[in-house]
């Protein structure tokens, strides 16, 4: 199968490389000339574990190419995937579909021979039909079908998620397109991956429903964590106690500073917008958005209260800035709310993140970045854990304590053991855990 992937970002590049690994002939297109030049040289523009090897293996095998020429790639392919960004539109919170529609218009002019045009970007219900309309209008004789194939990969585990997905959702409405899509994902039959074939609208709604449900689960446990803090309960035990119930499930019950990232914030907003427009308001999702936004803001207050009501003149060490571990993605990261609020309250912030500091440097003026976690702790009056990078769990608390001016930790991801930290002489506060009785 010959595949063109339009957009070579987190999703396009991973999907393109994985489809090449399936044995297809893939070309990843992007309009960012610098990105394509780097990819052609073998440089990976994002941090995603395992992606460099996957890309280089498939490029060497001749199955994966990169280019700027969308028209040429589309003219030669059996299927073209649209994997461009769908960020939040300024002003109203809806998904900005201008990149999708621009790509569709370019594809429309280039189609030659039967082609399946697949939206892999997360797009509001109705977008697939609009893509079909754009193509039909630009080239009435074009032989094509549209399909919706939302992507469920998680940054940081993207390759595993693409190669061994829980399921593949495909919205498709002709036998011919269904055959092409089945052919693309045929290697997954070997591992008996469930294939959920639906109409196009259903596939589009499924993606948003999935993300909104997960965002709701996180927000639910975060509010339970607040209750635990007030009444002397431990949210981890509560999460285990409920998560072992098969109807609830154990995943996504880890409390923290609120969800961020490139998907949940914008997708919950877009779903709420679509639903209001359709006169079927999603009041639970609207509440989740509000509670989560408030939570991210409250986290700086938690640090300030922990420091006795003021952080003015204090040095705050921060561990972790990306929205989650194993990515360099800073989009809508909780750190973007927390760090500026601490600076505004008069603190000096010294931060370390294994992969996010280049991007954070652009987004967080006035922060001093360090080369190691220990350096971020050095001279700090309080250390705040914002992202749970695995390497932070292995830090030597004694060394941290020696380095700090005052041994105080606010652990917004509960990566440390409270008793152990207090036993070592730290003043320690996590999320949703009992405070020592005084
Ligand atoms: N990042 C994730 O974890 C994730 C997971 C599932 C779904 N998604 C969805 O996938 C889509 C893409 O997300 P992403 O994180 O990969 O975005 P991204 O911003 O990393 O990548 C988008 C790429 O598309 C390119 N582009 C835009 N218009 C183009 C055009 N006309 N022609 C060629 N290239 C073009 C941009 O230059 C950019 O490199 C979004 O809809 C997102 O919601 C993302």
XYZ file of C-alpha atoms and ligand atoms in Angstrom:
482
model
C 0.000 0.000 0.000
C 1.330 3.479 -0.844
C 0.519 6.013 1.862
C 0.972 9.780 2.104
C 0.927 11.249 5.614
C 0.142 14.971 5.626
C 1.637 16.548 8.734
C 4.768 15.095 10.317
C 4.297 16.121 13.929
C 3.846 13.869 16.967
C 1.050 11.880 15.340
C 2.017 12.045 11.660
C 5.626 11.071 12.195
C 4.863 8.212 14.582
C 1.981 6.931 12.422
C 4.044 7.219 9.246
C 6.994 5.352 10.743
C 4.756 2.639 12.202
C 2.840 2.168 8.929
C 6.211 1.811 7.180
C 7.125 -0.786 9.787
C 3.901 -2.618 8.824
C 5.477 -2.884 5.362
C 3.767 -0.018 3.552
C 5.461 2.527 1.348
C 5.069 5.800 3.258
C 5.948 9.402 2.557
C 5.563 11.917 5.381
C 4.837 15.427 4.150
C 5.091 18.654 6.097
C 5.002 22.289 5.127
C 7.698 23.062 7.684
C 10.807 22.941 5.475
C 13.171 22.883 8.436
C 11.407 19.839 9.926
C 11.601 17.952 6.628
C 15.268 18.904 6.120
C 16.091 17.549 9.591
C 14.126 14.345 8.992
C 15.924 13.790 5.702
C 19.231 14.074 7.582
C 18.035 11.460 10.079
C 17.325 13.943 12.878
C 14.106 13.488 14.835
C 12.498 16.865 15.605
C 10.575 15.611 18.670
C 11.412 13.455 21.655
C 9.534 10.151 21.572
C 11.202 7.004 22.931
C 12.226 4.552 20.177
C 11.229 6.841 17.315
C 14.765 7.540 16.101
C 15.485 3.854 15.513
C 12.099 3.155 13.940
C 12.527 6.077 11.539
C 16.105 5.241 10.616
C 15.384 1.508 10.122
C 12.456 2.201 7.812
C 14.185 5.019 5.942
C 17.163 2.699 5.329
C 14.813 -0.034 4.125
C 13.387 2.467 1.614
C 9.861 2.313 3.023
C 9.829 5.741 4.672
C 10.509 9.030 2.952
C 10.030 12.691 3.772
C 9.078 15.560 1.537
C 7.496 18.961 1.025
C 5.645 18.148 -2.192
C 2.119 17.202 -1.139
C 0.751 17.081 -4.687
C 3.322 14.596 -5.927
C 2.890 12.348 -2.869
C -0.919 12.376 -3.078
C -0.959 11.667 -6.810
C 0.980 8.443 -6.228
C -0.774 7.061 -3.146
C -3.650 4.688 -2.359
C -4.454 6.422 0.915
C -3.658 9.872 2.244
C -3.831 10.542 5.972
C -4.469 14.048 7.275
C -2.489 14.371 10.521
C -2.200 18.147 10.863
C -2.874 20.056 14.087
C -6.377 20.941 15.303
C -5.592 23.411 18.095
C -8.154 25.442 19.996
C -9.569 28.272 17.910
C -8.987 31.657 19.488
C -12.025 33.190 21.089
C -14.611 30.430 21.245
C -12.833 27.218 22.254
C -13.815 25.261 19.162
C -11.264 23.225 17.200
C -9.422 25.291 14.608
C -9.988 23.295 11.441
C -8.176 25.656 9.094
C -5.153 23.319 8.770
C -7.379 20.333 8.028
C -9.379 22.177 5.400
C -6.264 23.692 3.826
C -4.741 20.219 3.568
C -8.017 18.870 2.118
C -8.023 21.596 -0.553
C -4.435 20.776 -1.525
C -5.194 17.056 -1.584
C -8.297 17.710 -3.700
C -6.256 19.246 -6.481
C -3.729 16.396 -6.464
C -5.857 13.233 -6.344
C -5.333 10.976 -9.326
C -6.872 7.516 -9.359
C -8.941 6.042 -6.518
C -7.710 7.415 -3.192
C -8.973 7.088 0.367
C -8.637 10.361 2.269
C -8.367 9.567 5.966
C -8.657 12.068 8.814
C -6.303 10.980 11.565
C -6.332 14.400 13.206
C -8.852 14.718 16.024
C -11.724 16.527 14.340
C -15.238 17.481 15.449
C -18.136 15.494 14.108
C -19.047 16.653 10.615
C -15.485 17.366 9.516
C -15.162 14.199 7.408
C -18.223 15.196 5.390
C -16.825 18.698 4.948
C -13.500 17.274 3.741
C -15.440 15.218 1.174
C -17.343 18.326 0.083
C -14.127 20.331 -0.345
C -12.599 17.609 -2.502
C -15.729 17.127 -4.606
C -16.015 20.849 -5.204
C -12.363 21.254 -6.212
C -12.250 18.201 -8.433
C -15.741 16.890 -9.246
C -14.348 13.931 -11.173
C -12.014 12.794 -8.364
C -12.372 9.126 -7.480
C -12.164 9.032 -3.700
C -13.748 8.107 -0.391
C -13.237 9.728 2.973
C -12.599 7.763 6.152
C -12.166 8.716 9.788
C -9.419 6.918 11.664
C -8.865 8.737 14.970
C -5.588 8.171 16.723
C -5.453 7.063 20.355
C -1.682 6.936 20.887
C -0.174 8.466 24.014
C 2.921 10.595 23.707
C 5.763 8.854 25.506
C 4.398 5.406 24.595
C 3.328 6.280 21.074
C 5.044 3.491 19.150
C 3.808 0.743 21.428
C 0.314 2.247 21.302
C 0.324 2.383 17.506
C 1.827 -1.055 16.985
C -0.218 -2.768 19.703
C -3.397 -0.706 20.054
C -6.323 -1.667 22.281
C -8.482 -1.157 19.191
C -8.545 0.617 15.852
C -11.607 2.743 15.074
C -12.416 3.237 11.411
C -15.327 5.287 10.151
C -15.914 4.342 6.577
C -18.917 4.110 4.296
C -17.949 2.221 1.151
C -16.813 -1.349 0.659
C -13.847 -0.193 -1.376
C -12.599 2.208 1.303
C -13.154 -0.423 3.980
C -10.955 -2.824 2.020
C -8.173 -0.239 1.741
C -8.344 0.537 5.476
C -8.430 -3.169 6.355
C -5.383 -3.675 4.141
C -3.483 -0.901 5.888
C -4.091 -2.394 9.331
C -3.868 -6.057 8.250
C -0.642 -6.705 10.261
C -2.679 -6.057 13.422
C -4.867 -9.089 12.670
C -1.950 -11.225 13.790
C -2.291 -9.866 17.317
C -6.100 -9.954 17.078
C -6.561 -6.207 17.521
C -10.278 -5.380 17.617
C -11.279 -3.328 14.569
C -14.307 -1.140 15.205
C -15.899 -0.204 11.891
C -18.483 2.563 12.142
C -19.920 5.375 10.092
C -17.844 8.541 9.856
C -19.759 10.548 12.457
C -19.492 7.730 14.995
C -15.725 7.466 14.604
C -15.386 11.229 15.052
C -17.515 11.244 18.210
C -15.704 8.165 19.580
C -12.372 9.993 19.725
C -13.796 12.926 21.685
C -15.857 10.687 23.946
C -12.721 8.679 24.783
C -10.624 11.714 25.662
C -13.443 13.405 27.571
C -14.019 10.253 29.622
C -10.331 10.011 30.544
C -10.190 13.713 31.407
C -13.251 13.195 33.599
C -11.635 10.248 35.383
C -8.531 12.320 36.182
C -10.614 15.244 37.376
C -12.746 12.955 39.514
C -9.771 11.511 41.383
C -8.272 14.993 41.752
C -11.385 16.180 43.565
C -11.405 13.035 45.696
C -7.769 13.896 46.523
C -8.895 17.307 47.791
C -11.406 15.595 50.050
C -8.762 13.136 51.292
C -6.480 15.997 52.257
C -9.199 17.586 54.362
C -10.296 14.440 56.190
C -7.070 12.493 56.708
C -7.619 9.822 54.034
C -5.088 8.612 51.480
C -6.168 9.009 47.868
C -3.823 6.248 46.682
C -5.580 3.704 48.835
C -8.947 5.070 47.727
C -7.850 4.780 44.073
C -6.751 1.202 44.642
C -9.892 0.427 46.558
C -12.134 1.612 43.739
C -9.840 0.773 40.810
C -9.829 -2.932 41.597
C -13.525 -2.881 40.765
C -13.503 -4.070 37.165
C -16.291 -1.644 36.269
C -14.054 1.280 37.259
C -10.548 0.092 36.329
C -7.228 1.104 37.866
C -5.838 3.387 35.191
C -6.143 7.161 35.179
C -6.785 7.308 38.903
C -3.538 9.053 39.800
C -4.021 12.465 41.383
C -1.932 15.429 40.298
C -1.896 19.098 39.366
C -4.628 18.764 36.713
C -4.493 17.447 33.173
C -2.676 19.305 30.430
C -1.067 18.373 27.154
C -1.800 18.601 23.497
C -5.123 16.732 23.589
C -7.325 16.709 26.704
C -7.648 20.491 27.202
C -8.426 21.281 23.570
C -10.527 18.173 22.942
C -12.769 18.676 25.966
C -13.298 22.305 24.902
C -14.090 21.304 21.306
C -16.510 18.579 22.435
C -18.317 21.013 24.714
C -18.575 23.508 21.838
C -19.830 20.924 19.335
C -22.370 19.627 21.840
C -23.724 23.101 22.609
C -24.071 23.741 18.879
C -25.918 20.444 18.494
C -28.185 21.368 21.386
C -26.974 18.406 23.428
C -24.813 20.148 26.065
C -22.188 17.996 27.749
C -22.540 19.455 31.218
C -20.228 16.922 32.841
C -17.448 17.760 30.384
C -18.030 21.500 30.843
C -17.654 21.031 34.594
C -14.490 18.985 34.084
C -12.953 21.823 32.046
C -13.785 24.368 34.723
C -12.599 22.225 37.638
C -9.361 21.372 35.866
C -8.568 24.978 34.956
C -9.188 25.999 38.543
C -6.991 23.172 39.802
C -3.982 24.185 37.727
C -4.278 27.684 39.156
C -4.740 26.370 42.724
C -1.446 24.450 42.615
C 0.689 27.596 42.944
C -1.471 28.603 45.922
C -0.797 25.183 47.464
C 2.955 25.838 47.252
C 2.567 29.346 48.662
C 0.429 28.110 51.573
C 2.939 25.335 52.222
C 5.619 28.027 52.553
C 3.569 29.831 55.194
C 1.646 32.212 52.970
C 4.436 33.859 50.992
C 7.169 32.815 48.576
C 8.463 36.341 48.060
C 12.256 36.259 47.924
C 12.365 32.454 48.034
C 14.150 30.229 45.555
C 11.877 27.467 44.289
C 13.401 24.425 42.618
C 11.102 22.771 40.079
C 11.422 19.200 38.843
C 9.606 18.496 35.575
C 7.966 20.944 33.181
C 6.486 18.885 30.328
C 2.814 17.931 30.576
C 3.828 14.358 31.275
C 7.024 12.269 31.331
C 8.777 10.871 28.245
C 7.900 13.728 25.955
C 9.268 17.182 25.176
C 5.708 18.448 24.653
C 4.895 21.554 26.682
C 1.454 22.245 25.209
C -0.953 23.275 27.999
C 1.376 21.782 30.629
C 0.334 22.553 34.239
C 3.827 24.049 34.733
C 2.761 26.905 32.438
C 0.220 27.968 35.086
C 2.224 27.089 38.174
C 5.656 28.558 37.396
C 4.518 32.058 36.307
C 2.176 32.261 39.328
C 5.090 31.490 41.653
C 7.234 34.095 39.885
C 4.409 36.630 40.164
C 4.321 35.900 43.903
C 7.967 36.959 44.142
C 9.818 33.631 43.904
C 12.908 32.884 41.876
C 12.335 29.646 39.940
C 15.153 27.251 39.088
C 13.981 24.291 37.019
C 15.099 21.036 35.473
C 13.331 18.838 32.922
C 15.019 16.011 31.006
C 13.515 16.945 27.605
C 11.328 20.029 27.910
C 13.757 22.849 28.655
C 14.302 24.055 25.088
C 10.606 24.686 24.596
C 10.137 25.831 28.210
C 12.879 28.408 27.670
C 10.694 30.059 25.053
C 7.545 29.899 27.177
C 8.819 30.745 30.649
C 10.863 33.925 30.776
C 12.924 34.488 33.902
C 13.346 30.812 34.826
C 16.869 29.523 35.393
C 17.339 26.081 33.861
C 19.831 23.569 35.212
C 21.606 20.513 33.835
C 20.530 18.126 36.573
C 17.732 17.648 39.102
C 20.232 18.052 41.957
C 21.283 21.449 40.610
C 17.639 22.560 40.591
C 17.466 21.620 44.291
C 20.684 23.413 45.159
C 20.023 26.432 47.366
C 16.246 26.002 47.034
C 13.871 26.907 49.854
C 11.321 24.463 48.517
C 11.366 21.832 45.778
C 8.210 21.337 43.694
C 7.693 18.179 41.626
C 5.445 19.006 38.662
C 6.122 16.123 36.232
C 6.777 12.535 37.300
C 9.808 11.701 35.155
C 10.971 8.238 36.064
C 14.495 9.419 36.827
C 13.184 11.658 39.658
C 12.011 8.586 41.535
C 15.599 7.400 41.728
C 17.025 10.624 43.174
C 18.907 10.315 46.445
C 16.779 12.243 48.989
C 19.783 12.707 51.284
C 21.704 14.426 48.509
C 18.688 16.606 47.746
C 18.390 17.547 51.397
C 22.054 18.501 51.648
C 21.764 20.639 48.522
C 18.664 22.562 49.610
C 18.635 25.669 51.753
C 15.517 24.388 53.495
C 14.453 20.723 53.147
C 10.894 21.240 51.940
C 9.120 19.399 49.138
C 5.736 19.844 47.498
C 5.267 16.693 45.473
C 2.404 17.325 43.031
C 2.776 13.807 41.563
C 3.284 11.825 44.761
C 6.514 10.275 43.512
C 8.126 10.140 46.950
C 7.126 8.135 49.991
C 5.809 10.652 52.553
C 6.930 8.706 55.656
C 10.402 8.152 54.258
C 10.807 11.801 53.308
C 9.562 13.017 56.686
C 11.781 10.450 58.391
C 14.762 11.984 56.607
C 13.835 15.394 57.953
C 11.941 16.890 55.025
C 8.831 18.948 55.477
C 6.836 17.143 52.825
C 3.417 17.554 51.236
C 1.926 15.466 48.453
C -1.518 15.434 46.856
C -4.468 13.833 48.623
C -2.439 12.230 51.402
C -2.864 12.524 55.145
C -0.777 15.153 56.890
C 1.122 14.056 59.994
C -0.883 14.684 63.164
C 0.503 17.589 65.142
N -0.135 14.493 20.140
C -0.882 13.483 20.522
O -0.595 12.791 21.492
C -2.135 13.135 19.761
C -2.769 11.912 20.000
C -3.908 11.592 19.286
C -4.409 12.485 18.345
N -3.788 13.685 18.137
C -4.329 14.581 17.126
O -3.531 14.491 15.961
C -3.459 15.751 15.296
C -2.017 16.180 15.126
O -1.446 16.388 16.400
P 0.123 16.534 16.623
O 0.347 16.521 18.084
O 0.831 15.561 15.760
O 0.346 18.017 16.018
P 1.725 18.702 15.602
O 1.493 20.162 15.753
O 2.862 18.053 16.338
O 1.905 18.343 14.061
C 1.154 18.866 13.022
C 2.059 19.027 11.800
O 1.264 19.310 10.662
C 1.985 20.196 9.831
N 1.039 20.807 8.871
C 0.021 21.665 9.120
N -0.625 21.960 7.958
C -0.034 21.249 6.984
C -0.239 21.110 5.576
N -1.247 21.763 4.948
N 0.575 20.324 4.870
C 1.577 19.662 5.488
N 1.838 19.723 6.807
C 1.038 20.512 7.547
C 2.630 21.154 10.806
O 3.726 21.840 10.217
C 3.053 20.190 11.915
O 4.364 19.697 11.712
C -4.298 16.698 16.149
O -5.599 16.748 15.639
C -4.307 16.044 17.510
O -5.444 16.368 18.259
C -2.666 14.001 18.811
